[in-house]
C-alpha positions in Angstrom: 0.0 0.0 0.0 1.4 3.4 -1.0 1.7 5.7 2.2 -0.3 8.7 2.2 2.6 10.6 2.2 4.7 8.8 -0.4 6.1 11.3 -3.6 4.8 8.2 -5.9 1.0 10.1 -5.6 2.5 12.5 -7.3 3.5 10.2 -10.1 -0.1 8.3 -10.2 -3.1 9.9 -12.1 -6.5 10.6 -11.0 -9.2 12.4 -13.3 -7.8 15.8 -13.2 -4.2 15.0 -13.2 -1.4 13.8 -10.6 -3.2 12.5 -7.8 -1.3 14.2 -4.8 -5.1 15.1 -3.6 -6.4 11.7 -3.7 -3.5 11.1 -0.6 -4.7 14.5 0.9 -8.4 13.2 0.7 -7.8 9.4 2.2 -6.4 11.4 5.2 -9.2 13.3 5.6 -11.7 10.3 5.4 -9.0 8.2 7.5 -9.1 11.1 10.4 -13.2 10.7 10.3 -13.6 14.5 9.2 -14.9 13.4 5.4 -18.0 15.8 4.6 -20.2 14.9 1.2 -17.8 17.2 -0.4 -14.8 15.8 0.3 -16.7 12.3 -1.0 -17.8 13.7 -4.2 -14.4 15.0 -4.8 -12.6 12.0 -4.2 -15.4 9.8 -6.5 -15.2 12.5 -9.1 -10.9 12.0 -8.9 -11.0 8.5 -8.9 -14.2 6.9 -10.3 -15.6 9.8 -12.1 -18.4 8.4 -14.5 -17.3 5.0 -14.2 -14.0 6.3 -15.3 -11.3 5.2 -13.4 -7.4 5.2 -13.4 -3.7 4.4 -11.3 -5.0 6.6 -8.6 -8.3 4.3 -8.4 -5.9 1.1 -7.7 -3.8 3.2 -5.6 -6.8 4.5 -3.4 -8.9 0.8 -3.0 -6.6 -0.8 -0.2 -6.5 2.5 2.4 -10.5 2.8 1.2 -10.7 -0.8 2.5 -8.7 -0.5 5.1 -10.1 2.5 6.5 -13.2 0.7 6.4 -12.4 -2.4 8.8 -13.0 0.6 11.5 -16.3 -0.1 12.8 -16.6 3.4 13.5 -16.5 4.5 10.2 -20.0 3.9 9.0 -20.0 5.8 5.5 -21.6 3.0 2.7 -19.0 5.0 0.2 -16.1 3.2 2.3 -17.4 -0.3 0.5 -19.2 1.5 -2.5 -16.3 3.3 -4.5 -14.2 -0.3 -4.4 -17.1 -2.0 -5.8 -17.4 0.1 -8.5 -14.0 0.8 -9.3 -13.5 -3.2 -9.4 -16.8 -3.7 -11.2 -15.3 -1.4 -14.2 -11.9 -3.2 -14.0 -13.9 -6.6 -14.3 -16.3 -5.4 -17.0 -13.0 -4.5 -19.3 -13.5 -0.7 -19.0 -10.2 0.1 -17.1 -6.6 0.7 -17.7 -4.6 -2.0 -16.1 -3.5 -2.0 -12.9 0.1 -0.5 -12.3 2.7 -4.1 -11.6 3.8 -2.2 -8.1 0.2 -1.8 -6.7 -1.3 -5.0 -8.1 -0.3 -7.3 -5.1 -2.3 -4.7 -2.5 -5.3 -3.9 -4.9 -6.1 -7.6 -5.4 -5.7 -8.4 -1.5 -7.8 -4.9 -0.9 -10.9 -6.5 -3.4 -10.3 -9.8 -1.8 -10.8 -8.3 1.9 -13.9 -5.7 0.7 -15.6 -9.4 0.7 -14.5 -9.8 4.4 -16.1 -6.2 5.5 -18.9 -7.0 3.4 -20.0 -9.6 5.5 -18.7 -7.7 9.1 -21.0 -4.8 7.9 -23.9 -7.2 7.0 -24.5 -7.9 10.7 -25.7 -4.5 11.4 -28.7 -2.7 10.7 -28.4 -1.4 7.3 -30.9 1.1 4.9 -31.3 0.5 0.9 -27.8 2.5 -0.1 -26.2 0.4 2.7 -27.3 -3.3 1.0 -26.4 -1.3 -2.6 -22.8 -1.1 -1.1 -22.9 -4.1 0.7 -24.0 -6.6 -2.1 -22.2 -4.7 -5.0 -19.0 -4.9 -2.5 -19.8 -8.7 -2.4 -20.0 -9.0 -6.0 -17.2 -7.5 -6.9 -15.0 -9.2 -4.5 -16.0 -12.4 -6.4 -15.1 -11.2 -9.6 -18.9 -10.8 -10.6 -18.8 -6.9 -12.2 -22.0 -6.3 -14.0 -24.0 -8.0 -10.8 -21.9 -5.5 -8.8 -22.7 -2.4 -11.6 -26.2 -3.2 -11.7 -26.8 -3.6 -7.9 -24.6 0.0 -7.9 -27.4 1.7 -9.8 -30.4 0.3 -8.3 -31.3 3.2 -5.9 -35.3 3.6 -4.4 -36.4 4.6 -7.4 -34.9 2.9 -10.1 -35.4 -0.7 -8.2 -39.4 0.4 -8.2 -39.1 1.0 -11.5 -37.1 -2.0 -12.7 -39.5 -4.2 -10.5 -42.9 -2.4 -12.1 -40.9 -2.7 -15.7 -41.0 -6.8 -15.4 -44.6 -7.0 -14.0 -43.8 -7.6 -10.3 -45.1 -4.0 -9.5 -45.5 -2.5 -6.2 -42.9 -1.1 -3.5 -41.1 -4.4 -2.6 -39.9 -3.1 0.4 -38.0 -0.8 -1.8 
């Protein structure tokens, strides 16, 4: 796992360029003092549009990690490695640098682990999202892990009234 501090952030690319503030973010998240805004940066950075690149890999293991803390409760924490290993899966990635492969692969492998930790608490709808799409893509299943990414509320009523089954479903 790169060190948050490390100069080769600087070398790795995120969406907008060198990914120095991908390290600066993961700090932020790993201190607990995340807002929504610092989440939507680091998505947009690192899994913007189901775009993602080195930074991505780079980012899953200290996402992971960070969320083996029970403490830390945000369903992005399981979420963003789901998707950025569903779009690796699915063929719509860059490959994964040789000197982070080892961690990124043990980081995917463990999401499974956290999956199942987190599924012994109460959870809401975007918490199974993140939880069965982490699941998924920890056993190499990306479009199961894509599709379960984008059924929010709404769009799983609607999927469910688009093949006849109707109703809320405890959507």
């Amino acid at each position: 796992m790169i060190p948050p501090d490390s100069r080769r952030w600087s070398e790795l690319r995120d969406t907008y360029g060198h990914a120095t503030p991908v390290s600066t973010i993961l700090r932020t998240i790993d201190a607990g003092e995340a807002s929504d805004e610092v989440w939507t940066n680091l998505w947009s950075r690192i899994c913007h549009q189901g775009d993602v690149c080195e930074a991505s890999y780079a980012a899953v293991p200290h996402l992971v990690r960070i969320a083996r803390d029970p403490a830390q409760t945000r369903w992005d924490l399981l979420a963003l490695p789901a998707a950025i290993e569903a779009t690796r899966l699915t063929g719509r990635a860059p490959d994964i640098p040789e000197d982070l492969a080892a961690t990124y692969h043990a980081a995917v492998q463990t999401l499974a682990d956290v999956c199942l930790a987190r599924a012994q608490v109460p959870w809401d709808h975007v918490g199974g999202q993140a939880i069965l799409a982490g699941l998924a893509a920890s056993k190499g299943l990306g479009v199961l892990a894509e599709a379960l990414l984008e059924l929010g509320p709404a769009s799983a009523g609607e999927f469910l009234e688009s093949i006849g089954k109707g109703g809320r479903h405890g959507v």
